[in-house]
Short mmCIF file of C-alpha atoms in Angstrom, two decimals:
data_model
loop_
_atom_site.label_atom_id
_atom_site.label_comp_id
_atom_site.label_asym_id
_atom_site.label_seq_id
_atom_site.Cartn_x
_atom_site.Cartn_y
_atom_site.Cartn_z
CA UNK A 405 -18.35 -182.65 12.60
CA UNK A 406 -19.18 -179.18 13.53
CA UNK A 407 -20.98 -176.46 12.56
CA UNK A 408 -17.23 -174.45 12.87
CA UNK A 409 -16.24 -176.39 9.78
CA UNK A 410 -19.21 -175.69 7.63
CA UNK A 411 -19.64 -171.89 8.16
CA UNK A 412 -15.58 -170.62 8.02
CA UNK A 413 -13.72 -170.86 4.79
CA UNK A 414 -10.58 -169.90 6.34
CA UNK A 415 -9.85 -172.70 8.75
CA UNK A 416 -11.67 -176.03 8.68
CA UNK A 417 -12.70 -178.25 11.73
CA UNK A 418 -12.58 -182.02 12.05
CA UNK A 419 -13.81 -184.17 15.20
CA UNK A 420 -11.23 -185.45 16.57
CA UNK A 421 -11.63 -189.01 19.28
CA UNK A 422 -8.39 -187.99 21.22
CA UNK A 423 -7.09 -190.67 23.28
CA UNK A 424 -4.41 -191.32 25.81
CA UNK A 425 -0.73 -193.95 24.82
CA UNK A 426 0.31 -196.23 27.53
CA UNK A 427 3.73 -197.21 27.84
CA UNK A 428 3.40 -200.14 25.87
CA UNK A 429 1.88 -198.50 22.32
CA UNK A 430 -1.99 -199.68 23.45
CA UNK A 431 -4.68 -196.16 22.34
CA UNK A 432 -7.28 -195.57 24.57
CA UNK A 433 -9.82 -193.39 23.03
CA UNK A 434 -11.19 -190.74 26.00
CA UNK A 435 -13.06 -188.28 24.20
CA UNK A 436 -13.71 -185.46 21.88
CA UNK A 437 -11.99 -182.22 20.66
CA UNK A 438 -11.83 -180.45 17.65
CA UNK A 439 -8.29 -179.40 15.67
CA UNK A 440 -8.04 -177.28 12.77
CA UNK A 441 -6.11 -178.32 9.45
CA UNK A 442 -3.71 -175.86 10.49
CA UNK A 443 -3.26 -177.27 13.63
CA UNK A 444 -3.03 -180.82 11.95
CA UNK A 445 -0.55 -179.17 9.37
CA UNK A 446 1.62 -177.86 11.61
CA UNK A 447 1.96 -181.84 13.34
CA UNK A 448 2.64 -182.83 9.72
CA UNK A 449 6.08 -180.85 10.07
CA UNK A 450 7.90 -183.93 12.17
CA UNK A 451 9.61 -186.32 10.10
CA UNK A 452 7.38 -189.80 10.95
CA UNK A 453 4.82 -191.00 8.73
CA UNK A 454 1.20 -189.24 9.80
CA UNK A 455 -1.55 -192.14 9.59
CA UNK A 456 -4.70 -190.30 9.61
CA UNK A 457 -8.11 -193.21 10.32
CA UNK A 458 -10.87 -191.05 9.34
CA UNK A 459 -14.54 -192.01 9.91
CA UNK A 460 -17.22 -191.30 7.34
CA UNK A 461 -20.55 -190.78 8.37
CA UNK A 462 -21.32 -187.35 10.22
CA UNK A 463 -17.29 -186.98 9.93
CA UNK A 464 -16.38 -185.82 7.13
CA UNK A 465 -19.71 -187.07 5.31
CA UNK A 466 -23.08 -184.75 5.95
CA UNK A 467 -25.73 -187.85 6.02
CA UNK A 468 -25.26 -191.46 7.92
CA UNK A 469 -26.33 -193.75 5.37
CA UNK A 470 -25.55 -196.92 8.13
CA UNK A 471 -27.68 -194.66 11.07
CA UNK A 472 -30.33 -193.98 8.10
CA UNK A 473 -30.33 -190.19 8.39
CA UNK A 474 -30.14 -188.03 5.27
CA UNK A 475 -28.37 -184.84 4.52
CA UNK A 476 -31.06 -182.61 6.06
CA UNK A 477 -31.37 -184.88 9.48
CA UNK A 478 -27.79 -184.43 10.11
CA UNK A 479 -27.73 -180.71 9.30
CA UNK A 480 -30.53 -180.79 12.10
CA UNK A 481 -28.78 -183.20 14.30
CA UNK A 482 -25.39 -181.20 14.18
CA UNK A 483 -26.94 -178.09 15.16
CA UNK A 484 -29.07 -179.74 18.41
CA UNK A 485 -25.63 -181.14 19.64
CA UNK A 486 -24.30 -177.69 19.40
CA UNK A 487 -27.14 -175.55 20.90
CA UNK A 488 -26.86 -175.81 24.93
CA UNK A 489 -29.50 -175.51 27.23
CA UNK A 490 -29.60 -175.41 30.98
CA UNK A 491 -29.48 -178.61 32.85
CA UNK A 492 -32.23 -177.93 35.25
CA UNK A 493 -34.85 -180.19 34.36
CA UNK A 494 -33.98 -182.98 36.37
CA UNK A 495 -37.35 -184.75 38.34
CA UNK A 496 -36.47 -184.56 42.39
CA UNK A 497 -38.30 -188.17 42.65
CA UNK A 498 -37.69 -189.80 39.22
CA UNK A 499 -34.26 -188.71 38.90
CA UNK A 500 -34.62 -188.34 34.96
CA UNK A 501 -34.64 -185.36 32.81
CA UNK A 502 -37.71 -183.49 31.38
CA UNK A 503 -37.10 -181.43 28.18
CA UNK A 504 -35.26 -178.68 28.15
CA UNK A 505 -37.18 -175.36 29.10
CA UNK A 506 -34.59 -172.85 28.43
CA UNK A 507 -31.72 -172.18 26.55
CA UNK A 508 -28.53 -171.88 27.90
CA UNK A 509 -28.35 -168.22 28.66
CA UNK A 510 -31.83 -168.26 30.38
CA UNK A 511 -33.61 -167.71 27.51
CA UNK A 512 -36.60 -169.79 27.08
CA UNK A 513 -37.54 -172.06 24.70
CA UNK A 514 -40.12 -170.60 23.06
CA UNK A 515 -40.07 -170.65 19.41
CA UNK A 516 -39.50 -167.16 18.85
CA UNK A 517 -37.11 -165.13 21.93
CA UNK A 518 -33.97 -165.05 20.16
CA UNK A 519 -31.38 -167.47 21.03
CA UNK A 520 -27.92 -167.77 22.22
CA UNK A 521 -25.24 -168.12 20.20
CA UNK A 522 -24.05 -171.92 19.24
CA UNK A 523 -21.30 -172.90 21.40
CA UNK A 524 -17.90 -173.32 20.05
CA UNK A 525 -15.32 -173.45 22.29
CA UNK A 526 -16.13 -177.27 22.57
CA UNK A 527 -16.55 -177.40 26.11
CA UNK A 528 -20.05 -177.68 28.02
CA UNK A 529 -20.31 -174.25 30.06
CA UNK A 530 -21.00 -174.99 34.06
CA UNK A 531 -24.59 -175.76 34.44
CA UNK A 532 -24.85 -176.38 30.82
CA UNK A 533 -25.75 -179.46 28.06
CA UNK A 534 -26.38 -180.21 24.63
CA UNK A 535 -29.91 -180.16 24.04
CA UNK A 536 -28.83 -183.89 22.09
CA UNK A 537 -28.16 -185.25 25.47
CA UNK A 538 -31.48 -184.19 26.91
CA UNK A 539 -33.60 -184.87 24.30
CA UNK A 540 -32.69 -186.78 21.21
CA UNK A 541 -36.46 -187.53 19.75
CA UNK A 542 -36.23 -184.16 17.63
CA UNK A 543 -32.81 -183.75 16.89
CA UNK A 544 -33.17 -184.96 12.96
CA UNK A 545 -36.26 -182.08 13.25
CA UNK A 546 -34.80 -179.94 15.29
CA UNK A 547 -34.58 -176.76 12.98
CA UNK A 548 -38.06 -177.55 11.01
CA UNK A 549 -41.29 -175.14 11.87
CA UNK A 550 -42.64 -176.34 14.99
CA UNK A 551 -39.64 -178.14 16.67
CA UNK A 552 -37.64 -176.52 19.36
CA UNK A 553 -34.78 -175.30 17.56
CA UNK A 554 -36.55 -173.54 14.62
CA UNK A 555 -35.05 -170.47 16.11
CA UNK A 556 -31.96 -171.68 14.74
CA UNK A 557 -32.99 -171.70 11.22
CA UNK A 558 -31.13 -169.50 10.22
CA UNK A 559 -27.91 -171.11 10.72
CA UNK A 560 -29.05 -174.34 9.10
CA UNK A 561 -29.65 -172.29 5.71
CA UNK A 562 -25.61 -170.88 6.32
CA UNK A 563 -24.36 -174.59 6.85
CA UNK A 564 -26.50 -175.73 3.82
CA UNK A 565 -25.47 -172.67 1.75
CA UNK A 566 -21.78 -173.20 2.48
CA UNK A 567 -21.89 -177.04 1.81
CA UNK A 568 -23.34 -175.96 -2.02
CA UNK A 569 -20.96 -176.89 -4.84
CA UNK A 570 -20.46 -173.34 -6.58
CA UNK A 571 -22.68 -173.74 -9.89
CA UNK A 572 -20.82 -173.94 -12.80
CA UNK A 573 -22.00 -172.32 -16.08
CA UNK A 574 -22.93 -175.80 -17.43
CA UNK A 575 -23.99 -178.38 -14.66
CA UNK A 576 -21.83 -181.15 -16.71
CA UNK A 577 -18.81 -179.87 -15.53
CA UNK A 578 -20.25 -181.09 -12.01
CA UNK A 579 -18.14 -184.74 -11.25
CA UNK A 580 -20.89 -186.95 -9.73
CA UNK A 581 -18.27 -188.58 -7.61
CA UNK A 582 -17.59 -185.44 -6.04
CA UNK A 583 -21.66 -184.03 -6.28
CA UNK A 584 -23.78 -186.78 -6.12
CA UNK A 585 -27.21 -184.74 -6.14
CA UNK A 586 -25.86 -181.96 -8.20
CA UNK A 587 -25.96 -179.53 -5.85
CA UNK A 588 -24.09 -180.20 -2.31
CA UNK A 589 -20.29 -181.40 -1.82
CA UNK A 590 -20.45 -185.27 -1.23
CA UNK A 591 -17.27 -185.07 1.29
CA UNK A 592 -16.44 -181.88 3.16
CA UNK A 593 -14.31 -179.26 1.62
CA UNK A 594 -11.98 -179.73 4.59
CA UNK A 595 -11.09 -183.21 3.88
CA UNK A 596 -9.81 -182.47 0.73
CA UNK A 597 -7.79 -179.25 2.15
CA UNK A 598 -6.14 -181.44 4.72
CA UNK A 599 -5.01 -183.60 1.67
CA UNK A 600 -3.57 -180.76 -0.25
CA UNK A 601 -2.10 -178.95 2.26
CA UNK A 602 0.03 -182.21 3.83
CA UNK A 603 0.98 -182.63 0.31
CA UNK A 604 2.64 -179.00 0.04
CA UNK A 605 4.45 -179.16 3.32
CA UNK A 606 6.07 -182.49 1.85
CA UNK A 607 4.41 -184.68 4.31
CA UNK A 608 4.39 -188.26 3.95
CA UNK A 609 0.80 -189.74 5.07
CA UNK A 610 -1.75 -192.27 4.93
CA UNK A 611 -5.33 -192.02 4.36
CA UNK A 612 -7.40 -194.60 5.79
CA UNK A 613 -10.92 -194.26 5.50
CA UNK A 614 -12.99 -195.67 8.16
CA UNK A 615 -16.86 -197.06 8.35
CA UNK A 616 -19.57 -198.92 9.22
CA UNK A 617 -21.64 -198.13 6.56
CA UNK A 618 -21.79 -199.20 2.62
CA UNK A 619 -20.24 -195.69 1.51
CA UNK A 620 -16.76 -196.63 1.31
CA UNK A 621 -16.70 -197.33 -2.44
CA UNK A 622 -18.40 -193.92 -2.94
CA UNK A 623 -15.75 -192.49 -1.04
CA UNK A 624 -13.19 -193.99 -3.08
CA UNK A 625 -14.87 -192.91 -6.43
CA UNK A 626 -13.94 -189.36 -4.40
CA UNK A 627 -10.58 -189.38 -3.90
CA UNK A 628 -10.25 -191.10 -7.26
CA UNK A 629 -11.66 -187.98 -9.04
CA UNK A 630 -9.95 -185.33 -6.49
CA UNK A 631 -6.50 -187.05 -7.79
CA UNK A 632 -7.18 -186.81 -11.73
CA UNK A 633 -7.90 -182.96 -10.44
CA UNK A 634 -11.72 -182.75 -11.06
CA UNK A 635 -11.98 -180.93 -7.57
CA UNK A 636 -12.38 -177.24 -7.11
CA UNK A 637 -9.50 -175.32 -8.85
CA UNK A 638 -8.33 -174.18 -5.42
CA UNK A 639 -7.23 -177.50 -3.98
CA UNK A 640 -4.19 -178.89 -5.46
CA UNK A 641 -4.56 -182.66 -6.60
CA UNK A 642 -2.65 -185.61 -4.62
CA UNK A 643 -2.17 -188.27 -7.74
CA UNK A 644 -1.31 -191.14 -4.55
CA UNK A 645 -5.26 -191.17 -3.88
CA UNK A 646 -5.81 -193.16 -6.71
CA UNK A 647 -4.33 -195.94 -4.59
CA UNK A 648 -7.66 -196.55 -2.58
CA UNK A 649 -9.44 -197.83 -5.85
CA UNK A 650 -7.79 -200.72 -5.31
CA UNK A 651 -7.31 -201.06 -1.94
CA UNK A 652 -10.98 -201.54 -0.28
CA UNK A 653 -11.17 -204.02 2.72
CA UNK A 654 -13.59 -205.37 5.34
CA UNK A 655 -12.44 -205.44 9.08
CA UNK A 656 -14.00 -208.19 11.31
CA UNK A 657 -12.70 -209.67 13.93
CA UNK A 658 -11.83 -213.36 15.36
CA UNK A 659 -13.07 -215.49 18.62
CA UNK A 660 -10.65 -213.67 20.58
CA UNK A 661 -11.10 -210.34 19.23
CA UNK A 662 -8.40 -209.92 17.12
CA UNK A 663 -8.73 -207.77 13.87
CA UNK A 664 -7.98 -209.03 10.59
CA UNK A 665 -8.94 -207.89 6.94
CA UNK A 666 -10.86 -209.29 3.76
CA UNK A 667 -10.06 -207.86 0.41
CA UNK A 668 -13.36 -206.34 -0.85
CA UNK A 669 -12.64 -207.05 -4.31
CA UNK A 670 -11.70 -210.78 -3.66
CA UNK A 671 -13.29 -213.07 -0.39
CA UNK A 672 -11.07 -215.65 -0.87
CA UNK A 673 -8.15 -212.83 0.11
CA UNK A 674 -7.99 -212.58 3.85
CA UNK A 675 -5.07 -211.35 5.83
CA UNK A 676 -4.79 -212.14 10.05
CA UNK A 677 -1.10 -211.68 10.06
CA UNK A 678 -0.51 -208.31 12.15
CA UNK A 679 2.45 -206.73 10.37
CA UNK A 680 0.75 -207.30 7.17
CA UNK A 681 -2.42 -205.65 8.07
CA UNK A 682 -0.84 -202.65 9.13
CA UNK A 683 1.13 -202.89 5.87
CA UNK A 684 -2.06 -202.74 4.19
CA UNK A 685 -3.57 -199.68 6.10
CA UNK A 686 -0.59 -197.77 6.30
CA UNK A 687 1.25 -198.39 3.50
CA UNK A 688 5.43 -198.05 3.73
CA UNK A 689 7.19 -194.77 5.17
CA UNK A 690 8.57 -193.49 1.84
CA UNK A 691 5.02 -193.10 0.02
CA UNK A 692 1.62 -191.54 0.25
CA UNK A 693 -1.05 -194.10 0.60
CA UNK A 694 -4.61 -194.36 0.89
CA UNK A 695 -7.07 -196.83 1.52
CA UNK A 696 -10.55 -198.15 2.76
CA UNK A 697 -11.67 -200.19 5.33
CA UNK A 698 -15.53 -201.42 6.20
CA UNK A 699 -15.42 -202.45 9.73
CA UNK A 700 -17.84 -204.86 11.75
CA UNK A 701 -21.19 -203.36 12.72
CA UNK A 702 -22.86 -206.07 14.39
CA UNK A 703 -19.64 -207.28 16.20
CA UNK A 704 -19.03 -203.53 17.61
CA UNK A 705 -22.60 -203.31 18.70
CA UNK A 706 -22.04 -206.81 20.38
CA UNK A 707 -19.19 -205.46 22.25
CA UNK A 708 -21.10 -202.15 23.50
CA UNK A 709 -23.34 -204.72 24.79
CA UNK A 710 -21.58 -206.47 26.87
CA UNK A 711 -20.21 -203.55 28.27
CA UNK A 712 -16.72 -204.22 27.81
CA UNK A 713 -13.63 -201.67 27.10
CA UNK A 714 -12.53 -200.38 23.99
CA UNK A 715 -8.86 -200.18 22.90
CA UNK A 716 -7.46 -198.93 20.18
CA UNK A 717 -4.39 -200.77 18.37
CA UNK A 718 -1.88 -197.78 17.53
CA UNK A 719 -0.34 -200.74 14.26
CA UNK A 720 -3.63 -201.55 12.97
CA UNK A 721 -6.26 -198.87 14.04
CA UNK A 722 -8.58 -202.34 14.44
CA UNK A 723 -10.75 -202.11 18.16
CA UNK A 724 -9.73 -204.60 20.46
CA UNK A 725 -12.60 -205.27 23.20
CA UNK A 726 -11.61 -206.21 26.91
CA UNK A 727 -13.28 -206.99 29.69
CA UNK A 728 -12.51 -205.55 33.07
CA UNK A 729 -10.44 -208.56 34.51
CA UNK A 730 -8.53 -208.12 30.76
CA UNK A 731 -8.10 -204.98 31.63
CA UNK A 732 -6.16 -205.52 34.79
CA UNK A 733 -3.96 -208.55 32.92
CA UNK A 734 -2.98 -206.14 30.04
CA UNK A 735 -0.37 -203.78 31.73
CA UNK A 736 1.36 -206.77 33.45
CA UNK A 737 1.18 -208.55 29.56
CA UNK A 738 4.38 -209.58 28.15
CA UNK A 739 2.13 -210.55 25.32
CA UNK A 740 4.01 -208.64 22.52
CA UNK A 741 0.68 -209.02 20.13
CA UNK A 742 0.00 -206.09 22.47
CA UNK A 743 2.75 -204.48 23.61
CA UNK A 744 2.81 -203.02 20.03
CA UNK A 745 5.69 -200.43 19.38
CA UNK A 746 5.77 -197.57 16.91
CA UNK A 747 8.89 -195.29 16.44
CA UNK A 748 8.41 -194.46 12.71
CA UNK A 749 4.66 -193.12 12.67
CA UNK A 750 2.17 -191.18 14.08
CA UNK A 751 -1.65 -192.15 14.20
CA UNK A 752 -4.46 -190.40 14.39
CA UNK A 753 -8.29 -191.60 15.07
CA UNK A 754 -10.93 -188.97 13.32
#
C-alpha cells in the first residue's frame, strides 16, 4: 500500500510482489513495485483470463488484524516506510545502525525543520533508506507528538481524510460491510475501481483474496454488498462477486510442502488434487469468479525459519518452500507437478 493510493483520486496504486517465470511455469517472487489500475487495465485488454491473488492486510486493507496493528498504526507505519532518511548512521566498530539523524535531503531530524517530500518514485535514492528499515520501534507512532515523524502530520490527516466514507445525510444509508466504524472505507476505494473498470473493458478475471489473518469473511461480506450495488454511486457493481460468499477456503500445506485447500464452511471438504484446486481459485475461462483463501501462518513462519526459498505456483498461487539443494534439482525436474504450464491465463501476486 502506498500513500500514492490514498491521496490521488484520479489513479489508484496497489503493491505489487513482481516476480520473475522460468521456462517451466515456476513464479519466483523478487520484489516490489507499484502499478496503477490503469496500468493493470490496460493488461486486462489481452484475451487470457487475468487471475488477480490479492493480499489483505496493509494491501488493500488499512489495519493488520493478524500483525495486531489498527487503522491508525498502519497510517503511521505506511508513512515511516515512505519517508527516507540518509543512511549514514552506520557504527565503524559495531557495524549496526544508529537512528536516523537526518532526513533524506540533509535535513535533520528535529521535530520541527520542515521535511522532504515523501518519496514516490518507488525507488530508494543513492545514499538513501526508509526510515522503516532503520528503525522500526516507532513506526506504528511515527506521526504522533513527540515521535520522529510528527513533521509529517500533516499528510497522515490527508491519507485519513481521503480514506473517510463521504457522510451521507442519514448515517443508515452507511453499509457496515463496506464501513465498519461508520466513518472510514473498510477496503480501499481502489480495489473496488479495479473491479469495475475490468468489468467495462469486458475482461474476464478472477478475484482471489489472499490472508493470513481472520478477515477473509469480512472481506467477503464486502464484495457481497459492492455486487447488490451498495458501494459509492460512482463504481459500477460486478453481480459475479457474490460468488466468494460461498467460496471461502483454508490453504495449508502437506509433509512435502504441497498446497491443498479445506472448505471453510465444511472440514470434512478437503481438496489435494492440483487441477481441482486451481479450479477452485480460478474458476473456468468463460466467467468472472471470486473467492477467498486463509493461508497457513504458522507453517509460512516455519519456512522463513529455516531459511529456505520461496516459490510461487503460477496454477495454484499456493507457496512451495525449497531448500537450496531443491533448488538446484528443480530446473533439471521432469517432475510435471512442477513443470506447471499455463497458456490460457495470466496471474498476478498483490
Amino acid at each position: 500500500i502506498t500513500y500514492a493510493s490514498l491521496q490521488s483520486s484520479s489513479v489508484h496504486y496497489f503493491k505489487l510482489h513482481s516476480f520473475e517465470k522460468s521456462v517451466d511455469g515456476i513464479a519466483v517472487v523478487v520484489n516490489q513495485t507499484y502499478w496503477s489500475v490503469l496500468t493493470l487495465c490496460k493488461m486486462a485488454r489481452h484475451k487470457r483470463k487475468l487471475i488477480l491473488h490479492f493480499d489483505v492486510n496493509e494491501t488493500i486493507l488499512v489495519e493488520d488484524e493478524a500483525g495486531g496493528e489498527t487503522f491508525t498504526e498502519c497510517l503511521n507505519k505506511i508513512l515511516c516506510k515512505n519517508a527516507f532518511v540518509l543512511d549514514n548512521t552506520i557504527d565503524k566498530v559495531t557495524g549496526e545502525r544508529g537512528a536516523p539523524t537526518h532526513w533524506a535531503d540533509g535535513t535533520p531530524i528535529d521535530g520541527h525543520s520542515p521535511p522532504p517530500p515523501l518519496d514516490d518514485v518507488w525507488h530508494w535514492p543513492s545514499g538513501t533508506r526508509p526510515y522503516y528499515t532503520v528503525d522500526k520501534r516507532h513506526a506504528k507512532q511515527f506521526t504522533e507528538p513527540g515521535y520522529p515523524g510528527e513533521v509529517y502530520r500533516f499528510m497522515y490527516d490527508k491519507m485519513e481524510e481521503a480514506l473517510r466514507w463521504p457522510q451521507p445525510r442519514n448515517i443508515e444509508e452507511v453499509d457496515k460491510r463496506l464501513c465498519h466504524d461508520g466513518k472510514h472505507h473498510f477496503l480501499l476505494p481502489a480495489f473496488f475501481h479495479t473491479i469495475s473498470k475490468l468489468r467495462e473493458q469486458g475482461r474476464i478475471f478472477s478475484i482471489v483474496i489472499r490472508t493470513f489473518g481472520t478477515d477473509a469473511s469480512h472481506v467477503a461480506d464486502a464484495l457481497e454488498a459492492y455486487a447488490e450495488g451498495k458501494h459509492l454511486p460512482e463504481l459500477s457493481s460486478v453481480d459475479e462477486m457474490r460468488s466468494i460468499k460461498d467460496a471461502q477456503w483454508r490453504g495449508s500445506y502437506d509433509e512435502d510442502g504441497n498446497f491443498y485447500v479445506t472448505s471453510a464452511h465444511d472440514a470434512n471438504r478437503v481438496i489435494r488434487e492440483e487441477e481441482k484446486v486451481v479450479e477452485i481459485l480460478q474458476g473456468n475461462n468463460e466467467t468472472i469468479h471470486a473467492v477467498a483463501c486463509t493461508d497457513d501462518y504458522d507453517w509460512s513462519v516455519l519456512s522463513r525459519k529455516e531459511n529456505s526459498y520461496i516459490f510461487q505456483s503460477y496454477k495454484t498461487g499456493g507457496i512451495r518452500i525449497v531448500t537450496p539443494l531443491q533448488l538446484a534439482n528443480l530446473y533439471g525436474s521432469q517432475n510435471q507437478s512442477w513443470r506447471t504450464r499455463i497458456r490460457s491465463s495470466l496471474t498476478i501476486i498483490f
